[in-house]
Amino acid sequence: FKSSTSHISHLKHKITNKIMEEPLDLIRLSIDERVYVKCRGDRELRGKLHAYDQHLNMVLGDAEETVTTREFDGETDEEIVRRATRRVEMLFVRGDVVVLVSPPLRTA
């Protein structure tokens, strides 16, 4: 893995060299890298970005999906939070559920 600083420097270099001219260019620069995708409905995805389009439809490989559910316990007045995770070899993500796309945090 590249360090966070070198990855940011690399992106800044591409930005200053006019490679990034539109918002979707940031997504284009993440092709073949692992990305984090936050979706509506308390879903989170992490996977290798293989393809995307202008609607943010995406194909993620070696994906991990985490679904968070929240329930209220009327007897104890507590919120119960549950997380379910599954791995999927190849996943199509419909763009209208996408809230955020980000490269993962990197450690040095």
Coordinates of N, CA and C in Angstrom, one line a residue:
F1 N 0.8 -1.2 0.0 CA 0.0 0.0 0.0 C 0.9 1.3 0.0
K2 N 0.4 2.3 -0.7 CA 1.1 3.6 -0.6 C 0.7 4.2 0.7
S3 N 1.6 5.1 1.2 CA 1.2 5.8 2.4 C 0.2 6.9 2.0
S4 N -0.5 7.3 3.0 CA -1.5 8.3 2.8 C -1.0 9.6 2.2
T5 N 0.2 10.0 2.7 CA 0.8 11.2 2.2 C 1.2 11.1 0.7
S6 N 1.8 10.0 0.4 CA 2.2 9.8 -1.0 C 1.0 9.7 -1.9
H7 N 0.0 9.1 -1.5 CA -1.3 8.9 -2.3 C -1.9 10.3 -2.5
I8 N -1.9 11.2 -1.5 CA -2.5 12.5 -1.6 C -1.6 13.3 -2.6
S9 N -0.2 13.2 -2.4 CA 0.7 13.9 -3.3 C 0.5 13.5 -4.7
H10 N 0.3 12.2 -4.9 CA 0.0 11.7 -6.3 C -1.2 12.3 -6.9
L11 N -2.3 12.3 -6.1 CA -3.6 12.9 -6.6 C -3.4 14.4 -6.8
K12 N -2.7 15.1 -6.0 CA -2.4 16.5 -6.2 C -1.7 16.8 -7.5
H13 N -0.7 15.9 -7.7 CA 0.1 16.0 -9.0 C -0.9 15.8 -10.2
K14 N -1.7 14.9 -10.1 CA -2.7 14.7 -11.2 C -3.6 15.8 -11.4
I15 N -4.0 16.4 -10.3 CA -5.0 17.5 -10.3 C -4.3 18.7 -10.9
T16 N -3.0 19.0 -10.5 CA -2.3 20.2 -11.0 C -1.9 20.0 -12.5
N17 N -1.9 18.8 -12.9 CA -1.5 18.6 -14.3 C -2.8 18.5 -15.2
K18 N -3.9 19.0 -14.7 CA -5.2 19.1 -15.4 C -5.7 17.7 -15.9
I19 N -5.3 16.6 -15.2 CA -5.9 15.3 -15.5 C -7.3 15.3 -14.9
M20 N -7.5 16.0 -13.8 CA -8.8 16.0 -13.2 C -9.5 17.3 -13.5
E21 N -10.5 17.2 -14.3 CA -11.2 18.4 -14.8 C -12.7 18.4 -14.4
E22 N -13.2 17.2 -14.0 CA -14.6 17.1 -13.7 C -14.7 16.2 -12.4
P23 N -15.8 16.3 -11.7 CA -15.9 15.5 -10.4 C -15.8 14.0 -10.6
L24 N -16.3 13.5 -11.7 CA -16.1 12.0 -11.9 C -14.7 11.6 -12.2
D25 N -13.8 12.6 -12.5 CA -12.4 12.2 -12.7 C -11.8 11.6 -11.4
L26 N -12.3 12.0 -10.2 CA -11.8 11.4 -9.0 C -12.1 10.0 -8.9
I27 N -13.3 9.6 -9.4 CA -13.7 8.2 -9.5 C -12.8 7.5 -10.5
R28 N -12.6 8.1 -11.7 CA -11.8 7.5 -12.7 C -10.4 7.2 -12.2
L29 N -9.8 8.1 -11.3 CA -8.5 7.8 -10.8 C -8.5 6.7 -9.8
S30 N -9.7 6.2 -9.4 CA -9.7 5.1 -8.4 C -10.0 3.8 -9.0
I31 N -10.0 3.7 -10.4 CA -10.2 2.4 -11.1 C -9.1 1.5 -10.7
D32 N -9.5 0.2 -10.4 CA -8.5 -0.8 -10.0 C -8.0 -0.6 -8.6
E33 N -8.6 0.3 -7.8 CA -8.2 0.5 -6.4 C -9.4 0.1 -5.5
R34 N -9.1 -0.2 -4.3 CA -10.2 -0.4 -3.3 C -10.9 0.9 -2.9
V35 N -12.2 0.9 -3.0 CA -12.9 2.2 -2.6 C -13.9 1.8 -1.5
Y36 N -14.4 2.9 -0.9 CA -15.4 2.8 0.1 C -16.6 3.5 -0.5
V37 N -17.8 2.8 -0.4 CA -19.0 3.4 -1.0 C -20.1 3.3 0.1
K38 N -20.6 4.5 0.5 CA -21.7 4.6 1.4 C -23.0 4.7 0.6
C39 N -23.9 3.9 1.0 CA -25.2 3.8 0.3 C -26.4 4.2 1.2
R40 N -27.5 4.5 0.6 CA -28.7 4.7 1.3 C -29.1 3.4 2.1
G41 N -29.9 3.5 3.1 CA -30.3 2.3 3.8 C -29.3 1.8 4.7
D42 N -28.4 2.6 5.2 CA -27.3 2.1 6.2 C -26.5 1.0 5.6
R43 N -26.2 1.0 4.3 CA -25.3 0.0 3.7 C -24.0 0.7 3.4
E44 N -22.9 -0.1 3.6 CA -21.5 0.3 3.3 C -20.9 -0.8 2.5
L45 N -20.1 -0.4 1.5 CA -19.4 -1.3 0.6 C -18.0 -1.0 0.5
R46 N -17.1 -2.0 0.5 CA -15.7 -1.8 0.2 C -15.3 -2.8 -0.8
G47 N -14.6 -2.4 -1.9 CA -14.2 -3.3 -2.9 C -13.4 -2.7 -3.9
K48 N -12.9 -3.5 -4.8 CA -12.0 -3.0 -5.9 C -12.9 -2.5 -7.0
L49 N -12.8 -1.2 -7.4 CA -13.6 -0.6 -8.4 C -13.1 -1.0 -9.8
H50 N -14.0 -1.8 -10.5 CA -13.7 -2.2 -11.8 C -14.3 -1.3 -12.9
A51 N -15.5 -0.8 -12.7 CA -16.1 0.0 -13.7 C -17.2 1.0 -13.1
Y52 N -17.5 2.0 -13.7 CA -18.5 3.0 -13.3 C -19.1 3.7 -14.5
D53 N -20.2 4.4 -14.3 CA -20.7 5.2 -15.4 C -21.1 6.6 -14.8
Q54 N -21.7 7.5 -15.7 CA -22.0 8.8 -15.3 C -23.2 8.8 -14.2
H55 N -23.9 7.7 -14.1 CA -24.9 7.6 -13.1 C -24.4 7.1 -11.7
L56 N -23.1 6.8 -11.7 CA -22.4 6.2 -10.5 C -22.9 4.7 -10.3
N57 N -23.4 4.1 -11.4 CA -23.5 2.6 -11.4 C -22.1 2.1 -11.3
M58 N -21.8 1.1 -10.5 CA -20.5 0.6 -10.3 C -20.4 -0.9 -10.3
V59 N -19.3 -1.4 -10.7 CA -19.0 -2.8 -10.5 C -17.8 -2.9 -9.5
L60 N -18.0 -3.6 -8.4 CA -17.0 -3.8 -7.4 C -16.6 -5.3 -7.3
G61 N -15.3 -5.5 -7.3 CA -14.9 -6.9 -7.1 C -14.4 -7.1 -5.7
D62 N -14.4 -8.4 -5.3 CA -13.9 -8.7 -3.9 C -14.5 -7.8 -2.9
A63 N -15.8 -7.6 -3.0 CA -16.6 -6.6 -2.2 C -17.0 -7.2 -0.9
E64 N -17.0 -6.3 0.1 CA -17.6 -6.5 1.4 C -18.7 -5.6 1.7
E65 N -19.9 -6.1 2.0 CA -21.1 -5.3 2.2 C -21.4 -5.4 3.7
T66 N -21.6 -4.2 4.3 CA -22.0 -4.2 5.7 C -23.3 -3.5 5.8
V67 N -24.3 -4.1 6.4 CA -25.7 -3.6 6.6 C -25.9 -3.3 8.1
T68 N -26.2 -2.1 8.4 CA -26.5 -1.8 9.8 C -28.0 -1.6 10.0
T69 N -28.5 -2.3 11.1 CA -29.9 -2.2 11.4 C -30.0 -1.6 12.8
R70 N -31.0 -0.8 13.1 CA -31.2 -0.2 14.4 C -32.6 -0.6 14.8
E71 N -32.8 -1.0 16.0 CA -34.1 -1.3 16.6 C -34.1 -0.7 18.0
F72 N -35.3 -0.3 18.4 CA -35.6 0.3 19.7 C -36.2 -0.7 20.6
D73 N -35.6 -1.0 21.7 CA -36.2 -1.9 22.7 C -37.1 -1.1 23.6
G74 N -38.4 -1.3 23.5 CA -39.3 -0.5 24.3 C -39.2 -0.8 25.8
E75 N -38.8 -2.0 26.2 CA -38.7 -2.3 27.6 C -37.5 -1.6 28.3
T76 N -36.4 -1.5 27.6 CA -35.2 -1.0 28.2 C -34.9 0.4 27.7
D77 N -35.7 0.9 26.7 CA -35.4 2.3 26.1 C -34.1 2.4 25.5
E78 N -33.5 1.3 25.0 CA -32.2 1.3 24.4 C -32.3 1.0 22.9
E79 N -31.4 1.6 22.2 CA -31.3 1.3 20.8 C -30.3 0.1 20.6
I80 N -30.8 -0.8 19.8 CA -30.0 -2.0 19.5 C -29.5 -1.9 18.1
V81 N -28.2 -1.9 18.0 CA -27.5 -1.8 16.7 C -26.9 -3.1 16.3
R82 N -27.3 -3.6 15.1 CA -26.7 -4.9 14.6 C -26.0 -4.6 13.3
R83 N -24.9 -5.3 13.1 CA -24.2 -5.2 11.8 C -24.1 -6.6 11.2
A84 N -24.4 -6.7 9.9 CA -24.3 -8.0 9.2 C -23.3 -7.7 8.0
T85 N -22.3 -8.6 7.9 CA -21.3 -8.4 6.8 C -21.3 -9.6 5.9
R86 N -21.2 -9.4 4.6 CA -21.0 -10.5 3.7 C -20.0 -10.2 2.7
R87 N -19.4 -11.2 2.1 CA -18.4 -11.0 1.0 C -19.0 -11.4 -0.3
V88 N -18.8 -10.6 -1.3 CA -19.3 -10.9 -2.6 C -18.2 -10.8 -3.6
E89 N -18.0 -11.8 -4.5 CA -16.9 -11.8 -5.5 C -17.0 -10.7 -6.5
M90 N -18.3 -10.4 -7.0 CA -18.5 -9.4 -7.9 C -19.9 -8.8 -7.6
L91 N -19.9 -7.4 -7.6 CA -21.2 -6.8 -7.2 C -21.5 -5.6 -8.1
F92 N -22.7 -5.5 -8.5 CA -23.2 -4.4 -9.3 C -23.9 -3.5 -8.3
V93 N -23.5 -2.2 -8.3 CA -24.1 -1.2 -7.4 C -24.9 -0.2 -8.3
R94 N -26.2 -0.1 -8.0 CA -27.0 0.9 -8.8 C -26.7 2.3 -8.3
G95 N -26.4 3.2 -9.2 CA -26.0 4.5 -8.8 C -26.9 5.3 -8.0
D96 N -28.2 5.1 -8.1 CA -29.2 5.9 -7.3 C -29.2 5.6 -5.8
V97 N -28.5 4.6 -5.4 CA -28.3 4.3 -3.9 C -27.0 4.9 -3.4
V98 N -26.1 5.3 -4.2 CA -24.8 5.8 -3.8 C -24.9 7.2 -3.2
V99 N -24.4 7.3 -1.9 CA -24.3 8.6 -1.2 C -22.9 9.2 -1.3
L100 N -21.9 8.3 -1.2 CA -20.5 8.8 -1.1 C -19.6 7.7 -1.7
V101 N -18.5 8.2 -2.4 CA -17.5 7.3 -2.9 C -16.2 7.8 -2.4
S102 N -15.3 7.0 -1.8 CA -14.0 7.5 -1.3 C -13.0 6.4 -1.4
P103 N -11.8 6.8 -1.7 CA -10.7 5.8 -1.6 C -10.6 5.5 -0.1
P104 N -10.1 4.3 0.3 CA -10.1 3.9 1.7 C -9.0 4.7 2.4
L105 N -9.1 4.8 3.7 CA -8.0 5.4 4.5 C -6.8 4.5 4.4
R106 N -5.7 5.1 4.2 CA -4.4 4.3 4.1 C -3.5 4.6 5.3
T107 N -2.8 3.6 5.7 CA -1.9 3.8 6.8 C -0.5 3.7 6.2
A108 N 0.4 4.4 6.9 CA 1.8 4.5 6.4 C 2.5 3.1 6.6

